[in-house]
């Protein structure tokens, strides 16, 4: 029998960006909140020895321990899914702050087009433009409705940026000015302007200057140290839940964090949750935490997995297209980029920051005409400088051997003479891309792993080829001596790192028939359960997800407060 | 040139994190983020031990001793690493940089045991896009791979791998790289990939792991290692060279 604790107002499963934002907003309003986090505690002091590429970038110091839990993957239902045994395609966060500790900090707002993607595509191109098995749908919310929450997230995090001329309207400018411009970023800017494209500085959660946010949290400016993504920031310059929202929640005295607490089930009677069951992983003890409201903030995979394990909500069935939990899993198309080699210029390539870059959206969303193209949506095109660490960065022109004398000579020559322009492509959902429970493989507790069924489609291949060409043209204009365009997208491969931008599984929408949560991220099938994360995205845009996910978290917090006040029912 | 780089060169003194934080006037306030910075500013500087008048004796590198490989295995790996990243007119190769010691030390720990990988069965052969699906751990793969390199060298040249001329060693490595060598227990090309990747790790990781001796791997690449800040470098048009700093410098500097 599990030990039963006294009931609290709200229990949160996982304390990353989602969990931290919900906790700070609810505790400020006086609710009692318990946050259960499976990993360990984190603080800035932990990063004293953080400039260690091997430990953090290649041995994944801060990421989920796959020996305990991983995902399984197959390209289609006729293939046997197998576990991702070591890290590859994406890197899962764990511990206080979750992946928000070791993210880059690229902080975008999805486009107005994204939230009404089906209507707007049909309006401009007709129904026929959408392939029969592409399951895009509107999100049940508009950009204008979400705008105040974007602003809230950006102010909390102190995002450094400048107006993007091709995006949705902003109510206020960014709270801090853009980051410093490296020479190659100026080259990108000039080249793009010559082509009549619209470059702007990448919105960054690495602070361009010291900043105090509306919660009274002060943080120092970024030092461009070059150890950002996959690392924690020793200065607290990078916005991360541990140095922003979590301390605000803790200061209220209403937030109790329990680390090393792995949630195993959501407990429910009928269609209302009564709390959660978790295991204290240090002792193995099983504990029941009753609560009036349960908030899942355990990332895309565990949000979906916990619902399926707990038999809450209607599981998605790809054969009928019915059911919603596990539906519309999507990812990101990262392959459409280009590399430029510069024979007579050396750049200070070792320096950089996680979100230092310059970007344009002329080929993102529906900002360009798709009439004669065999895909919808597009990609943001950017040049970023994260600090090229030496183990993982060994650029050589095509045709160079991958080892030996010639490799050594070329990699030393080109290390500081290579620039890349990349495209971050949108990923559309398809009927046969989904998440469910694996029938064979289990986690360390004996619970089934989540299973991904996903592959790239013709849509993705067309998109990658198209955006790679644009990247190549830009590098040409930037004066590269030699340009290599990498637009050929193979099958989805779990091995090489692409991005930790997994989306879907518990998507939001206007109707319980086609979505799992409403536009406050409240579950249609269990009114006191809220599911926060990129799991709510109906598709993935040509941007990193966290800006939009953060905005939705603020919106959800407001919904929970309304629900708490009204004492029941769906929030409208 | 930038301020920091100058400081480096003029005084031949690394900029310690503590001094950097003091001098840069970094204001870190608020609720939490004192963190590393705060605790360092508060900590009194421990005086460096000095031995006036004494000429320091060359210290032995205590790190260069085997934790996992047998001496025979080490010879094979050391020779193979050197072919992957050979000494040339640019500077030292993997051997001088200690890459094989690095690999030895890594195999002795977590990484060699795949302790943070999912190693539960059942094991099935998968598609290439599903990644490694074997039951063997990295140290076992190295054991087999090394043995097979010697076997192959023996059957083609009647010599052990490390006794071959460099060009012949390259032939053997190529045969592994392209799966021309047919192995049953492991994939020859996957072993080669692992060997290549860990050679580069040994060349370029912080010297605390036993490779990248004297930070000479970083010097080859003009890589400055662990620096406190590049704020003054970031906008510069010209390439800024700096003497590298290691994590040891960081902790003891
Ligand atoms: C290297 C890297 C770079 C990135 N860069 C960017 C970027 O530049 N821009 C961007 O927008 N996004 C980026 N991302 C993605 C970004 O980090 C995530 O979108 C974001 O952190 C997700 O927040 P979350 O709160 O939904 O989930 P997470 O941060 O993953 O937090 C979930 C938490 O739940 C905990 N948890 C999970 N299951 C359980 C359970 N059963 N019981 C208890 N606790 C549980 C986890 O331990 C974790 O702490 C990056 C990610 C990585 C890995
Ligand atoms: S690049 Fe800037 S934000 Fe990122 S870890 Fe370094 S100092 Fe922090």
CSV table of N, CA and C in Angstrom, one decimal, chain A residues 331-406:
chain,number,residue,atom,x,y,z
A,331,UNK,N,7.8,16.7,-35.6
A,331,UNK,CA,9.2,16.9,-35.2
A,331,UNK,C,9.8,18.2,-35.8
A,332,UNK,N,10.9,18.1,-36.5
A,332,UNK,CA,11.5,19.3,-37.1
A,332,UNK,C,12.3,18.8,-38.3
A,333,UNK,N,12.3,19.6,-39.4
A,333,UNK,CA,13.1,19.2,-40.5
A,333,UNK,C,14.4,20.1,-40.5
A,334,UNK,N,15.5,19.5,-40.2
A,334,UNK,CA,16.7,20.3,-39.9
A,334,UNK,C,17.7,20.2,-41.1
A,335,UNK,N,17.4,19.3,-42.0
A,335,UNK,CA,18.5,19.0,-43.0
A,335,UNK,C,18.7,20.0,-44.1
A,336,UNK,N,17.8,21.0,-44.3
A,336,UNK,CA,17.9,21.8,-45.5
A,336,UNK,C,18.8,23.0,-45.2
A,337,UNK,N,20.1,22.8,-45.2
A,337,UNK,CA,21.0,24.0,-45.0
A,337,UNK,C,22.1,24.0,-46.0
A,338,UNK,N,23.1,24.9,-45.7
A,338,UNK,CA,24.3,24.9,-46.6
A,338,UNK,C,25.5,25.4,-45.8
A,339,UNK,N,26.7,25.0,-46.3
A,339,UNK,CA,27.9,25.3,-45.7
A,339,UNK,C,28.8,26.1,-46.7
A,340,UNK,N,29.4,27.1,-46.1
A,340,UNK,CA,30.3,27.9,-47.0
A,340,UNK,C,31.7,27.9,-46.5
A,341,UNK,N,32.7,27.7,-47.3
A,341,UNK,CA,34.1,27.7,-47.0
A,341,UNK,C,34.7,29.0,-47.4
A,342,UNK,N,35.5,29.7,-46.6
A,342,UNK,CA,36.1,31.0,-46.9
A,342,UNK,C,37.6,30.8,-46.9
A,343,UNK,N,38.2,30.9,-48.0
A,343,UNK,CA,39.6,30.7,-48.1
A,343,UNK,C,40.4,31.7,-47.4
A,344,UNK,N,40.0,33.0,-47.6
A,344,UNK,CA,40.9,34.0,-47.0
A,344,UNK,C,40.3,34.9,-45.9
A,345,UNK,N,39.5,34.2,-45.0
A,345,UNK,CA,39.0,34.9,-43.8
A,345,UNK,C,38.9,33.9,-42.7
A,346,UNK,N,39.3,34.4,-41.5
A,346,UNK,CA,39.2,33.6,-40.3
A,346,UNK,C,38.2,34.2,-39.4
A,347,UNK,N,37.3,33.5,-38.8
A,347,UNK,CA,36.3,34.0,-37.9
A,347,UNK,C,36.7,33.5,-36.5
A,348,UNK,N,36.2,34.3,-35.5
A,348,UNK,CA,36.5,33.9,-34.1
A,348,UNK,C,35.4,32.9,-33.7
A,349,UNK,N,35.5,31.8,-34.3
A,349,UNK,CA,34.5,30.8,-34.3
A,349,UNK,C,34.3,30.1,-32.9
A,350,UNK,N,35.4,30.2,-32.1
A,350,UNK,CA,35.3,29.5,-30.8
A,350,UNK,C,34.4,30.3,-29.8
A,351,UNK,N,34.1,31.5,-30.1
A,351,UNK,CA,33.2,32.3,-29.3
A,351,UNK,C,31.8,32.2,-29.8
A,352,UNK,N,30.9,32.5,-28.9
A,352,UNK,CA,29.5,32.5,-29.3
A,352,UNK,C,28.6,32.3,-28.1
A,353,UNK,N,27.3,32.2,-28.4
A,353,UNK,CA,26.3,32.0,-27.4
A,353,UNK,C,25.2,31.2,-27.9
A,354,UNK,N,24.5,30.5,-27.0
A,354,UNK,CA,23.4,29.5,-27.5
A,354,UNK,C,22.5,30.1,-28.4
A,355,UNK,N,22.1,31.4,-28.2
A,355,UNK,CA,21.1,32.0,-29.1
A,355,UNK,C,21.6,33.2,-29.8
A,356,UNK,N,22.9,33.2,-30.1
A,356,UNK,CA,23.5,34.3,-30.9
A,356,UNK,C,23.3,33.9,-32.4
A,357,UNK,N,22.6,34.8,-33.1
A,357,UNK,CA,22.4,34.5,-34.5
A,357,UNK,C,21.5,35.6,-35.2
A,358,UNK,N,21.4,35.4,-36.5
A,358,UNK,CA,20.6,36.3,-37.3
A,358,UNK,C,19.7,35.4,-38.2
A,359,UNK,N,18.5,35.8,-38.5
A,359,UNK,CA,17.5,34.9,-39.0
A,359,UNK,C,16.6,35.7,-40.0
A,360,UNK,N,15.9,34.9,-40.8
A,360,UNK,CA,14.9,35.6,-41.7
A,360,UNK,C,13.7,34.6,-41.9
A,361,UNK,N,12.6,35.2,-42.1
A,361,UNK,CA,11.3,34.4,-42.2
A,361,UNK,C,10.7,34.5,-43.6
A,362,UNK,N,11.4,34.9,-44.6
A,362,UNK,CA,10.8,35.1,-45.9
A,362,UNK,C,10.3,33.8,-46.5
A,363,UNK,N,10.9,32.7,-46.0
A,363,UNK,CA,10.5,31.4,-46.4
A,363,UNK,C,9.9,30.5,-45.3
A,364,UNK,N,9.3,31.2,-44.4
A,364,UNK,CA,8.7,30.5,-43.3
A,364,UNK,C,7.1,30.6,-43.3
A,365,UNK,N,6.4,29.7,-42.7
A,365,UNK,CA,5.0,29.8,-42.7
A,365,UNK,C,4.4,30.0,-44.1
A,366,UNK,N,3.5,30.9,-44.2
A,366,UNK,CA,2.9,31.2,-45.5
A,366,UNK,C,3.3,32.6,-46.0
A,367,UNK,N,4.6,32.9,-45.6
A,367,UNK,CA,5.1,34.2,-46.0
A,367,UNK,C,5.5,34.3,-47.5
A,368,UNK,N,5.4,33.2,-48.2
A,368,UNK,CA,5.7,33.1,-49.6
A,368,UNK,C,4.7,32.3,-50.3
A,369,UNK,N,4.6,32.4,-51.6
A,369,UNK,CA,3.6,31.7,-52.3
A,369,UNK,C,3.9,30.2,-52.5
A,370,UNK,N,3.0,29.4,-52.1
A,370,UNK,CA,3.2,27.9,-52.2
A,370,UNK,C,2.4,27.3,-53.4
A,371,UNK,N,1.9,28.2,-54.3
A,371,UNK,CA,1.0,27.7,-55.3
A,371,UNK,C,1.7,26.6,-56.2
A,372,UNK,N,2.9,26.9,-56.5
A,372,UNK,CA,3.6,25.9,-57.4
A,372,UNK,C,4.6,25.0,-56.7
A,373,UNK,N,4.4,25.0,-55.4
A,373,UNK,CA,5.3,24.2,-54.6
A,373,UNK,C,4.6,23.0,-54.1
A,374,UNK,N,5.3,21.9,-53.9
A,374,UNK,CA,4.7,20.6,-53.4
A,374,UNK,C,4.8,20.5,-51.9
A,375,UNK,N,4.8,21.6,-51.2
A,375,UNK,CA,4.7,21.5,-49.7
A,375,UNK,C,4.0,22.7,-49.2
A,376,UNK,N,3.6,22.6,-47.9
A,376,UNK,CA,3.1,23.8,-47.3
A,376,UNK,C,4.1,24.2,-46.2
A,377,UNK,N,3.9,25.4,-45.6
A,377,UNK,CA,4.8,25.9,-44.5
A,377,UNK,C,6.2,26.1,-45.1
A,378,UNK,N,7.2,26.2,-44.2
A,378,UNK,CA,8.5,26.4,-44.6
A,378,UNK,C,9.5,26.4,-43.4
A,379,UNK,N,10.5,27.3,-43.4
A,379,UNK,CA,11.5,27.2,-42.4
A,379,UNK,C,12.0,28.6,-42.1
A,380,UNK,N,12.5,28.8,-40.9
A,380,UNK,CA,13.3,30.0,-40.6
A,380,UNK,C,14.7,29.7,-41.1
A,381,UNK,N,15.4,30.7,-41.7
A,381,UNK,CA,16.7,30.5,-42.2
A,381,UNK,C,17.6,31.3,-41.3
A,382,UNK,N,18.7,30.7,-40.8
A,382,UNK,CA,19.5,31.5,-39.8
A,382,UNK,C,21.0,31.1,-39.9
A,383,UNK,N,21.7,32.1,-39.4
A,383,UNK,CA,23.2,31.8,-39.2
A,383,UNK,C,23.4,32.0,-37.7
A,384,UNK,N,23.8,31.0,-37.0
A,384,UNK,CA,24.0,31.1,-35.6
A,384,UNK,C,25.5,30.8,-35.2
A,385,UNK,N,25.9,31.4,-34.1
A,385,UNK,CA,27.3,31.2,-33.7
A,385,UNK,C,27.2,30.8,-32.2
A,386,UNK,N,27.3,29.5,-32.0
A,386,UNK,CA,27.1,29.0,-30.6
A,386,UNK,C,28.5,28.7,-29.9
A,387,UNK,N,29.6,29.0,-30.7
A,387,UNK,CA,30.9,28.6,-30.1
A,387,UNK,C,31.2,27.2,-30.6
A,388,UNK,N,32.1,27.1,-31.5
A,388,UNK,CA,32.4,25.8,-32.1
A,388,UNK,C,33.4,25.0,-31.3
A,389,UNK,N,32.9,24.1,-30.5
A,389,UNK,CA,33.8,23.4,-29.6
A,389,UNK,C,34.5,22.3,-30.4
A,390,UNK,N,35.8,22.0,-30.0
A,390,UNK,CA,36.7,21.3,-31.0
A,390,UNK,C,36.4,19.8,-31.2
A,391,UNK,N,35.8,19.1,-30.3
A,391,UNK,CA,35.6,17.7,-30.5
A,391,UNK,C,34.5,17.5,-31.6
A,392,UNK,N,33.5,18.3,-31.5
A,392,UNK,CA,32.3,18.1,-32.4
A,392,UNK,C,32.4,18.9,-33.7
A,393,UNK,N,33.4,19.8,-33.8
A,393,UNK,CA,33.4,20.6,-35.0
A,393,UNK,C,34.7,20.4,-35.7
A,394,UNK,N,34.5,19.7,-36.8
A,394,UNK,CA,35.7,19.4,-37.7
A,394,UNK,C,35.2,19.5,-39.1
A,395,UNK,N,35.0,20.7,-39.6
A,395,UNK,CA,34.4,20.9,-40.9
A,395,UNK,C,35.5,20.7,-42.0
A,396,UNK,N,35.1,19.9,-43.0
A,396,UNK,CA,36.0,19.7,-44.1
A,396,UNK,C,35.2,19.7,-45.4
A,397,UNK,N,35.7,20.2,-46.5
A,397,UNK,CA,34.9,20.1,-47.7
A,397,UNK,C,34.6,18.7,-48.2
A,398,UNK,N,33.5,18.6,-48.9
A,398,UNK,CA,33.1,17.2,-49.4
A,398,UNK,C,34.3,16.6,-50.2
A,399,UNK,N,34.4,15.3,-50.1
A,399,UNK,CA,35.5,14.6,-50.8
A,399,UNK,C,36.8,14.5,-50.0
A,400,UNK,N,36.9,15.2,-48.8
A,400,UNK,CA,38.0,15.0,-47.9
A,400,UNK,C,37.8,13.7,-47.2
A,401,UNK,N,38.9,12.9,-47.0
A,401,UNK,CA,38.7,11.7,-46.2
A,401,UNK,C,38.3,12.0,-44.8
A,402,UNK,N,37.7,11.1,-44.1
A,402,UNK,CA,37.2,11.4,-42.7
A,402,UNK,C,38.2,11.1,-41.7
A,403,UNK,N,39.5,10.7,-42.0
A,403,UNK,CA,40.5,10.5,-41.1
A,403,UNK,C,41.9,10.5,-41.8
A,404,UNK,N,42.9,10.6,-41.0
A,404,UNK,CA,44.3,10.5,-41.6
A,404,UNK,C,44.8,11.9,-41.9
A,405,UNK,N,45.9,12.0,-42.6
A,405,UNK,CA,46.7,13.2,-42.8
A,405,UNK,C,45.9,14.3,-43.5
A,406,UNK,N,45.1,13.9,-44.5
A,406,UNK,CA,44.4,15.0,-45.2
A,406,UNK,C,43.2,15.5,-44.4
